[in-house]
Short mmCIF file of C-alpha atoms and ligand atoms in Angstrom, two decimals:
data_model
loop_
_atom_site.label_atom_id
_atom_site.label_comp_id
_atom_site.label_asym_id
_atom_site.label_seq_id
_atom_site.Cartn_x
_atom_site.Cartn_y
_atom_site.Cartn_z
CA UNK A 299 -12.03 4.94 13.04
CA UNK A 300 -10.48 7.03 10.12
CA UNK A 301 -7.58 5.79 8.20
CA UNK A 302 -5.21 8.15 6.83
CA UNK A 303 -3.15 7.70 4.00
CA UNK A 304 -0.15 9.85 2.17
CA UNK A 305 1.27 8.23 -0.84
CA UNK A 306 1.10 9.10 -4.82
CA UNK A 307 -1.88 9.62 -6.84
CA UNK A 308 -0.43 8.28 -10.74
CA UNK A 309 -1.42 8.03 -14.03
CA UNK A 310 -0.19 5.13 -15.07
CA UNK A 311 0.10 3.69 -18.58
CA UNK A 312 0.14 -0.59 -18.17
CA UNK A 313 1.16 -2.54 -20.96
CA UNK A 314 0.53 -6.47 -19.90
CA UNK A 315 0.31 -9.91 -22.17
CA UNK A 316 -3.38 -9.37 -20.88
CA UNK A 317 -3.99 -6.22 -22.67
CA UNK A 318 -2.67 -2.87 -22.24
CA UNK A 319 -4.34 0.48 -20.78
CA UNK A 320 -3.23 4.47 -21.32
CA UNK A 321 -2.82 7.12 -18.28
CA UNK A 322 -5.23 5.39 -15.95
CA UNK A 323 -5.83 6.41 -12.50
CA UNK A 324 -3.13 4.40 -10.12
CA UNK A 325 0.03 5.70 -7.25
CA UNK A 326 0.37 3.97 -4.31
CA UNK A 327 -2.41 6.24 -2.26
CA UNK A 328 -5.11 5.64 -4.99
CA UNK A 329 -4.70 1.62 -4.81
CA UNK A 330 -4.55 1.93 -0.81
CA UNK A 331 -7.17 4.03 -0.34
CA UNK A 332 -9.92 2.31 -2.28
CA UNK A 333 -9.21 -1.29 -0.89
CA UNK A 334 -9.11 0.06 2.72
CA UNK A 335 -12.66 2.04 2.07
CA UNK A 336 -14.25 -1.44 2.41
CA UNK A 337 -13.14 -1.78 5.59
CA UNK A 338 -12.71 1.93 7.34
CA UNK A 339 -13.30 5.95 6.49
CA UNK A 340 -9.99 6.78 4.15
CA UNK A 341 -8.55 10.20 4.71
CA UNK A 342 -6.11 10.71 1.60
CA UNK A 343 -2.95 13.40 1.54
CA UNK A 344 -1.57 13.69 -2.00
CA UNK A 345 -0.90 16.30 -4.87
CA UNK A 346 -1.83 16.23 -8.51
CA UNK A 347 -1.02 18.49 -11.59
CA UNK A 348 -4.05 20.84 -13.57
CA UNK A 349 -3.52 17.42 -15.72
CA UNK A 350 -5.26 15.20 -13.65
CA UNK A 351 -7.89 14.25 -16.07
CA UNK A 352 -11.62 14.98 -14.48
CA UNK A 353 -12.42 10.89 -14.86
CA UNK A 354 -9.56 10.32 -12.48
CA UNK A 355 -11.25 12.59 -9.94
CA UNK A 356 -14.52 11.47 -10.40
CA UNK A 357 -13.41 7.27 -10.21
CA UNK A 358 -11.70 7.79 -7.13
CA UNK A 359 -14.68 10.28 -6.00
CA UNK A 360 -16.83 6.89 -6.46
CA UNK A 361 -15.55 5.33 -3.48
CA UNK A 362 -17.49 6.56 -0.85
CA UNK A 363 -15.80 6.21 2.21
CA UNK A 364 -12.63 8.08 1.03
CA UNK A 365 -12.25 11.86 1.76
CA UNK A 366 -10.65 13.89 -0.72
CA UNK A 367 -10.05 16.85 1.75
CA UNK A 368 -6.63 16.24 1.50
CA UNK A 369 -6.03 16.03 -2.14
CA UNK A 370 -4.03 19.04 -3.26
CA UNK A 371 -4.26 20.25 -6.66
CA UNK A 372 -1.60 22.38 -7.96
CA UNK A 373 -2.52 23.85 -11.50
CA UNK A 374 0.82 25.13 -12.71
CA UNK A 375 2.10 21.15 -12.05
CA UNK A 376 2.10 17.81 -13.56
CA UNK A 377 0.77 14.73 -11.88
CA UNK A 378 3.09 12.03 -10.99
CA UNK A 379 3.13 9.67 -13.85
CA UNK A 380 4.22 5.73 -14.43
CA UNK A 381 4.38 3.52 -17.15
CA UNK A 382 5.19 0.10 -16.66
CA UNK A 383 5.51 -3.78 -18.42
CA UNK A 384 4.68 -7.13 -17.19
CA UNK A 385 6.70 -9.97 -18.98
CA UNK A 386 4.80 -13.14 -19.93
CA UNK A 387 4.72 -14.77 -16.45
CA UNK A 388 3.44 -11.32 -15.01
CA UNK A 389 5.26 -11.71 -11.76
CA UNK A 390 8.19 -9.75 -13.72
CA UNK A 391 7.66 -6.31 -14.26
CA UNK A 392 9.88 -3.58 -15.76
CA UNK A 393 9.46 0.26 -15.49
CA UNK A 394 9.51 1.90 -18.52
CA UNK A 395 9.13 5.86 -17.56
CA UNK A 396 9.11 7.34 -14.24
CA UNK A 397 7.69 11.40 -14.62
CA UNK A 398 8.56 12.61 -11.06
CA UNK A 399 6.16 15.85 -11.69
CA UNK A 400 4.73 17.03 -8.28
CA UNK A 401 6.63 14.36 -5.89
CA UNK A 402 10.14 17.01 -6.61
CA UNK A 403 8.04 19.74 -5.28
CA UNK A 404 6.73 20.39 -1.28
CA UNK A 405 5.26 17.05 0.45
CA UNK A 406 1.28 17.78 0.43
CA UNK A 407 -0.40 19.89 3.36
CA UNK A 408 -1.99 17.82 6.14
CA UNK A 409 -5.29 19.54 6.79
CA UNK A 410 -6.20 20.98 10.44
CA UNK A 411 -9.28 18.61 9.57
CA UNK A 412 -6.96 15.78 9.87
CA UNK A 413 -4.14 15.92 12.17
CA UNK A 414 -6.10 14.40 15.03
CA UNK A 415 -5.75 10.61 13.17
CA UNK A 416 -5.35 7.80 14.80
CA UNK A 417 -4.29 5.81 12.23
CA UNK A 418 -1.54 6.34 9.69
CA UNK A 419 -0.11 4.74 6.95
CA UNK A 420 2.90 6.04 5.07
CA UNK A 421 2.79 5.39 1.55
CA UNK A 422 6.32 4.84 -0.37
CA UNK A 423 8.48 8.32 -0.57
CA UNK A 424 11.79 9.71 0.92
CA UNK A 425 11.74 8.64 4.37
CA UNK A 426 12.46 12.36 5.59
CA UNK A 427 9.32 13.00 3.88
CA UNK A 428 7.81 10.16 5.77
CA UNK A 429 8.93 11.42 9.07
CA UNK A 430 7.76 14.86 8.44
CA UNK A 431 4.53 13.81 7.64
CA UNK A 432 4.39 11.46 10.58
CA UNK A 433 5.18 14.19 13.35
CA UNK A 434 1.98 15.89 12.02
CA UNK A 435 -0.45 13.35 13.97
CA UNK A 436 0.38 13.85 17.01
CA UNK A 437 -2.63 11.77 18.50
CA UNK A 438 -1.79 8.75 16.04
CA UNK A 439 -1.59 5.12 18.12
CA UNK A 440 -0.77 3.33 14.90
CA UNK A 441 1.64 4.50 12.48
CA UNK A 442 2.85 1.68 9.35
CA UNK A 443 5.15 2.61 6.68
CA UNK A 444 6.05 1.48 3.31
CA UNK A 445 9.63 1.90 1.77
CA UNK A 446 11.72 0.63 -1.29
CA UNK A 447 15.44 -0.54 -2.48
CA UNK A 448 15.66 3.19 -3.88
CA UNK A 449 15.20 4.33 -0.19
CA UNK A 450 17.52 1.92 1.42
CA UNK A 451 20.20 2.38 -1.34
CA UNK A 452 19.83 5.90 -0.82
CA UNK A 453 18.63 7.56 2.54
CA UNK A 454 19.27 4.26 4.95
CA UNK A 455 20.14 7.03 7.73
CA UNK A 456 16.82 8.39 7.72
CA UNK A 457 14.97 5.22 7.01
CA UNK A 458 16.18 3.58 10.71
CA UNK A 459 15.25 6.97 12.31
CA UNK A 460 12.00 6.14 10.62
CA UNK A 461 11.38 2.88 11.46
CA UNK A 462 12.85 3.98 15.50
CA UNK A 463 9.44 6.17 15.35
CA UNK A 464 6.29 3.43 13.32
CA UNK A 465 4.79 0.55 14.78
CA UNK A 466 4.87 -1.43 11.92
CA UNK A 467 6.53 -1.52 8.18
CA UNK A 468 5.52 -3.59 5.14
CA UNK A 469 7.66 -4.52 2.78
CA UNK A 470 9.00 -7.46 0.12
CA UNK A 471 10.87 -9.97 0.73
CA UNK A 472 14.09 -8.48 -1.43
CA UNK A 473 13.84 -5.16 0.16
CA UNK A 474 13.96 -6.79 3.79
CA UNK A 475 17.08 -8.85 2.84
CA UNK A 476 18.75 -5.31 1.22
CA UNK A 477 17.73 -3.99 5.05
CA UNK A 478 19.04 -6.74 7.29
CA UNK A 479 21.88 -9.01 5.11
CA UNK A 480 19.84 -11.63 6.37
CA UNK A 481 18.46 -13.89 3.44
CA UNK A 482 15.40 -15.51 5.12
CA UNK A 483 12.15 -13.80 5.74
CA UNK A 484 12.14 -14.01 9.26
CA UNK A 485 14.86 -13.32 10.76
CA UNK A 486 15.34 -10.39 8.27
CA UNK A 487 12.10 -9.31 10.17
CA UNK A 488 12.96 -10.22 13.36
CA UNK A 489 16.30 -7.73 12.67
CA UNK A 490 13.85 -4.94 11.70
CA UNK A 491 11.79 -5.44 14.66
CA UNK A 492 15.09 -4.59 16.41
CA UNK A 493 15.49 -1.29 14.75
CA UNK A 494 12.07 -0.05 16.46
CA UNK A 495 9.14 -1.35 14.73
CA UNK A 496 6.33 -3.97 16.77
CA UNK A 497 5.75 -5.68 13.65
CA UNK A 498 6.81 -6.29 9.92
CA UNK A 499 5.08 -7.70 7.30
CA UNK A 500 7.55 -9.19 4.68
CA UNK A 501 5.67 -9.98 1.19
CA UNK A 502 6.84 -12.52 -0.64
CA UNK A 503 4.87 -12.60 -3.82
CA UNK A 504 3.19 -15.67 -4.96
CA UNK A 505 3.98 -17.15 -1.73
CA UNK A 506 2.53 -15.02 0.87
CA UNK A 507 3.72 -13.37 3.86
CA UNK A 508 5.14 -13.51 7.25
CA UNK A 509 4.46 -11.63 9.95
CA UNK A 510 6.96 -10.85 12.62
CA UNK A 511 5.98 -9.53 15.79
CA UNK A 512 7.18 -9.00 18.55
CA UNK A 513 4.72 -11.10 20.14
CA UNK A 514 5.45 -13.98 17.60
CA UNK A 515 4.94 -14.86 14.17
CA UNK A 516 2.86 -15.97 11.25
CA UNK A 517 2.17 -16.97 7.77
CA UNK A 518 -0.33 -16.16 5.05
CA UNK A 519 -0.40 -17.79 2.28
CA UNK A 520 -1.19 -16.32 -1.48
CA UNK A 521 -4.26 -17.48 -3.11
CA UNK A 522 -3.32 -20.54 -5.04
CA UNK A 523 -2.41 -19.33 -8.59
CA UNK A 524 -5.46 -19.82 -11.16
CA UNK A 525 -7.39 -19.35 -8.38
CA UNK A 526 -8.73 -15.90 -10.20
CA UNK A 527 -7.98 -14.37 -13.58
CA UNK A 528 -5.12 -12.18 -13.12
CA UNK A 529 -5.19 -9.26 -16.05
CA UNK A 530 -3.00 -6.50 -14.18
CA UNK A 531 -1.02 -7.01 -11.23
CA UNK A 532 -0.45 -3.42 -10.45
CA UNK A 533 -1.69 -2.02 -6.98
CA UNK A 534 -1.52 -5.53 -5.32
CA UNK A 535 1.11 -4.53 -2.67
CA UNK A 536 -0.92 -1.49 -2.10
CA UNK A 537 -4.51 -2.84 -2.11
CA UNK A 538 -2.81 -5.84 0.29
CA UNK A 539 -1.31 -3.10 2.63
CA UNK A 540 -5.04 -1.12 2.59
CA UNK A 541 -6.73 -3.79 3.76
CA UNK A 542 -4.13 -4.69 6.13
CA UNK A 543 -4.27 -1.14 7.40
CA UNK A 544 -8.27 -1.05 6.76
CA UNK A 545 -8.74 -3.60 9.32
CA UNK A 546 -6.25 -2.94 11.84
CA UNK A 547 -8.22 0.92 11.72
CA UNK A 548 -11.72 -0.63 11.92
CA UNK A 549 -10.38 -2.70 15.05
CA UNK A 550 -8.30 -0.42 16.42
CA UNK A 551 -5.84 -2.99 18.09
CA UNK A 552 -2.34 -3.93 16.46
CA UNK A 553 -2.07 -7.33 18.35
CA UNK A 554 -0.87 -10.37 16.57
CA UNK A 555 -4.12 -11.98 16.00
CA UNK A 556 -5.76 -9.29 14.32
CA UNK A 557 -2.69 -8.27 12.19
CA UNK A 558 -3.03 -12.13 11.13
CA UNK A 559 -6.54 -11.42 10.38
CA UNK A 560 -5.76 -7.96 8.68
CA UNK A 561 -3.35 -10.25 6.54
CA UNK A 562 -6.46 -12.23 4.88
CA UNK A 563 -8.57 -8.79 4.45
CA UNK A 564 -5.79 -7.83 2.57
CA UNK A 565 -4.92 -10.65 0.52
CA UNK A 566 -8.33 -11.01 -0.46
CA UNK A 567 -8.29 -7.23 -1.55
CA UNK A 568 -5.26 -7.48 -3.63
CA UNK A 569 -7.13 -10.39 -5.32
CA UNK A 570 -9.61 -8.33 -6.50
CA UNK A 571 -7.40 -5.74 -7.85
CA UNK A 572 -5.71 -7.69 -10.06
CA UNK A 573 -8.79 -8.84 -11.88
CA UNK A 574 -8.85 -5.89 -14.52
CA UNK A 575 -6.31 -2.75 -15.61
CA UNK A 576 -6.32 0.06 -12.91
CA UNK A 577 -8.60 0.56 -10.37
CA UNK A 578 -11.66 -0.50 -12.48
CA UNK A 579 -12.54 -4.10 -10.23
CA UNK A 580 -12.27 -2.16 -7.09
CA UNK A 581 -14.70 0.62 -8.18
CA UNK A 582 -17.24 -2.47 -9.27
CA UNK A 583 -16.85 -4.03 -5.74
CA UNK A 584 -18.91 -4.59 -3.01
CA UNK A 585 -18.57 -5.69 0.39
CA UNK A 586 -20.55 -8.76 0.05
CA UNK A 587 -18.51 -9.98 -2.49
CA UNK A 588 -15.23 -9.25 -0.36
CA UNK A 589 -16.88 -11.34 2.53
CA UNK A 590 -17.88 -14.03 0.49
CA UNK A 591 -13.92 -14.33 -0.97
CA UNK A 592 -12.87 -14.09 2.61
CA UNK A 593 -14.62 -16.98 3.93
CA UNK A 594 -12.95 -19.01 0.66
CA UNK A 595 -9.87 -17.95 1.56
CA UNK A 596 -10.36 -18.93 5.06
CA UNK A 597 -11.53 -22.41 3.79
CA UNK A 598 -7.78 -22.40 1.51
CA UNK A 599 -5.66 -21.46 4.32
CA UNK A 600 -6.89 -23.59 6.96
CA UNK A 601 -4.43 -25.94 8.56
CA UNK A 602 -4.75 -28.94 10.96
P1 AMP B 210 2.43 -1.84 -6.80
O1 AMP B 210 2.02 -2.60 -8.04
O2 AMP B 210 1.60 -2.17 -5.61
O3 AMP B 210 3.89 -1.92 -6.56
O4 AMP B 210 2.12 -0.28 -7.07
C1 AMP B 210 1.98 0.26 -8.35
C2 AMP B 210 1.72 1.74 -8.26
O5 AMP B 210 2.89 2.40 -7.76
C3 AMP B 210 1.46 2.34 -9.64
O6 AMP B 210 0.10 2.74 -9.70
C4 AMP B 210 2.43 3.52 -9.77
O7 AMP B 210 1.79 4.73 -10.13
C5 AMP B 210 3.06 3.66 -8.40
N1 AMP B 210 4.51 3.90 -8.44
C6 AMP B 210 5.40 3.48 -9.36
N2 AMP B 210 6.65 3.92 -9.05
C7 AMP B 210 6.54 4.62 -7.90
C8 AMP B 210 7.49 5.32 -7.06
N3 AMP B 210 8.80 5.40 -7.35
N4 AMP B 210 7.03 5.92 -5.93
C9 AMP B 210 5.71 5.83 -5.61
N5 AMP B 210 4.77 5.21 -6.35
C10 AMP B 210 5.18 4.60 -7.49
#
């Protein structure tokens, strides 16, 4: 079943101790929508600037199950654009320009085409945005957002009548504590499941995640570190969240077990991702690869 996804197509300029890369294709949408393609069709909703270089277009073109239908372009505008800087460890990152560019201007359309979705995941932006965007699907059964500290500094009013209206919300561990005042994992989850939500899945980094449902909860761990050859670590919360989302759509339920399960697809995915700059070890993927790293991980995380 389709997947759609609303979020920010970047070009983003990475300098890492690995190497560094200038105005590559990246935004939140772009990382989300080509881990989830592995698992379910991708309908993207996003605007870019007559910038957006024509190798941009045609790497995310490559993915094949990812419809571009969506994908505004708006000539007399400039494309979102990010530049960031991972410090030796490369779990630190700082940002060092943020060009705003088409996100100050109208949210993208949804087309006709796609406002019978069933799936919906909402991509990082104001969460009045978010809720705009999410009244356009009427027949959705699963809606998941994303949010940041920005967002709960900021707009926390609109961000709980948000989360009153999603099944679901993934976020960091930091951001959940900013949310709740509560320090630990779960029961800052278990607070945001109060607030509306049937689920949240708090990232912690290097050390997994926990899922809280209302049903119960659950752990993932990370890969152990070293595991893989990390050369860029941007897109991993994204690429996790796709696959989360990629499975969950290809499924269709929203049940503990297979958000557990959606948990893996999207750890593995966020492996991958990591592996070169940009979006470059995605676009060189394929799904027997994915599978293969799945049943390792399987074999890593298995307790008892
Ligand atoms: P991640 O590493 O998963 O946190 O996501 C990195 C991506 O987020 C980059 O490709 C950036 O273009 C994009 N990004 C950076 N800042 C923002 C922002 N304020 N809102 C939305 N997307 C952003």
């Amino acid at each position: 079943m389709p997947l759609l996804v609303t979020g920010t197509i970047g070009i983003d300029t990475l300098h890492a101790p690995t190497g560094q890369a200038e105005r590559v294709l990246g935004g939140s949408c772009a990382y989300f929508a080509a881990a989830a393609s592995f698992l379910a069709p991708v309908r993207l909703v996003g605007a870019v600037g007559g910038d957006w270089p024509e190798d941009h277009r045609a790497q995310l073109s490559g993915f094949r199950n990812v419809s571009l239908d969506g994908l505004e372009t708006r000539p007399a505008s400039r494309t979102f654009a990010w530049g960031g800087r991972y410090l030796d460890d490369m779990n630190r990152r700082e940002t060092l320009f943020t060009e705003l560019g088409v996100l100050e201007e109208a949210p993208p359309k949804v087309p006709a085409s796609f406002r019978d979705s069933r799936h919906v995941f909402l991509g990082n932006t104001h969460p009045a945005v978010q809720l705009d965007l999410l009244r356009q699907f009427p027949d959705r059964r699963i809606a998941v957002c994303d949010t940041m500290d920005l967002w709960i500094n900021i707009a926390r009013p609109e961000l709980l009548r948000l989360l009153e209206e999603v099944d679901g919300v993934v976020l960091n561990d930091q951001e959940a504590s900013q949310l709740t005042e509560q320090r630990n994992a779960v029961s800052a989850g278990r607070a945001i499941v109060e607030m509306g939500p049937s689920f949240v899945v708090v990232k912690k980094g290097e050390h997994g995640a926990v899922l809280v449902h209302r049903d119960g909860i659950a752990t993932i761990p990370a890969f152990p570190s070293g595991a893989h050859q990390v050369i860029d670590p941007t897109g991993a919360g994204d690429s996790f969240a796709g696959g989360l989302m990629g499975h969950i759509a290809a499924t269709g339920r929203q049940d503990l077990d297979t958000i557990q399960a959606g948990l893996a697809w999207g750890t593995v995915l966020a492996s991958f991702t990591i592996e070169a700059f940009g979006l470059d070890r995605l676009a060189k993927l394929d799904r027997g690869q994915i599978d293969d790293r799945l049943r390792a991980f399987q074999r890593v995380a298995r307790v008892g």
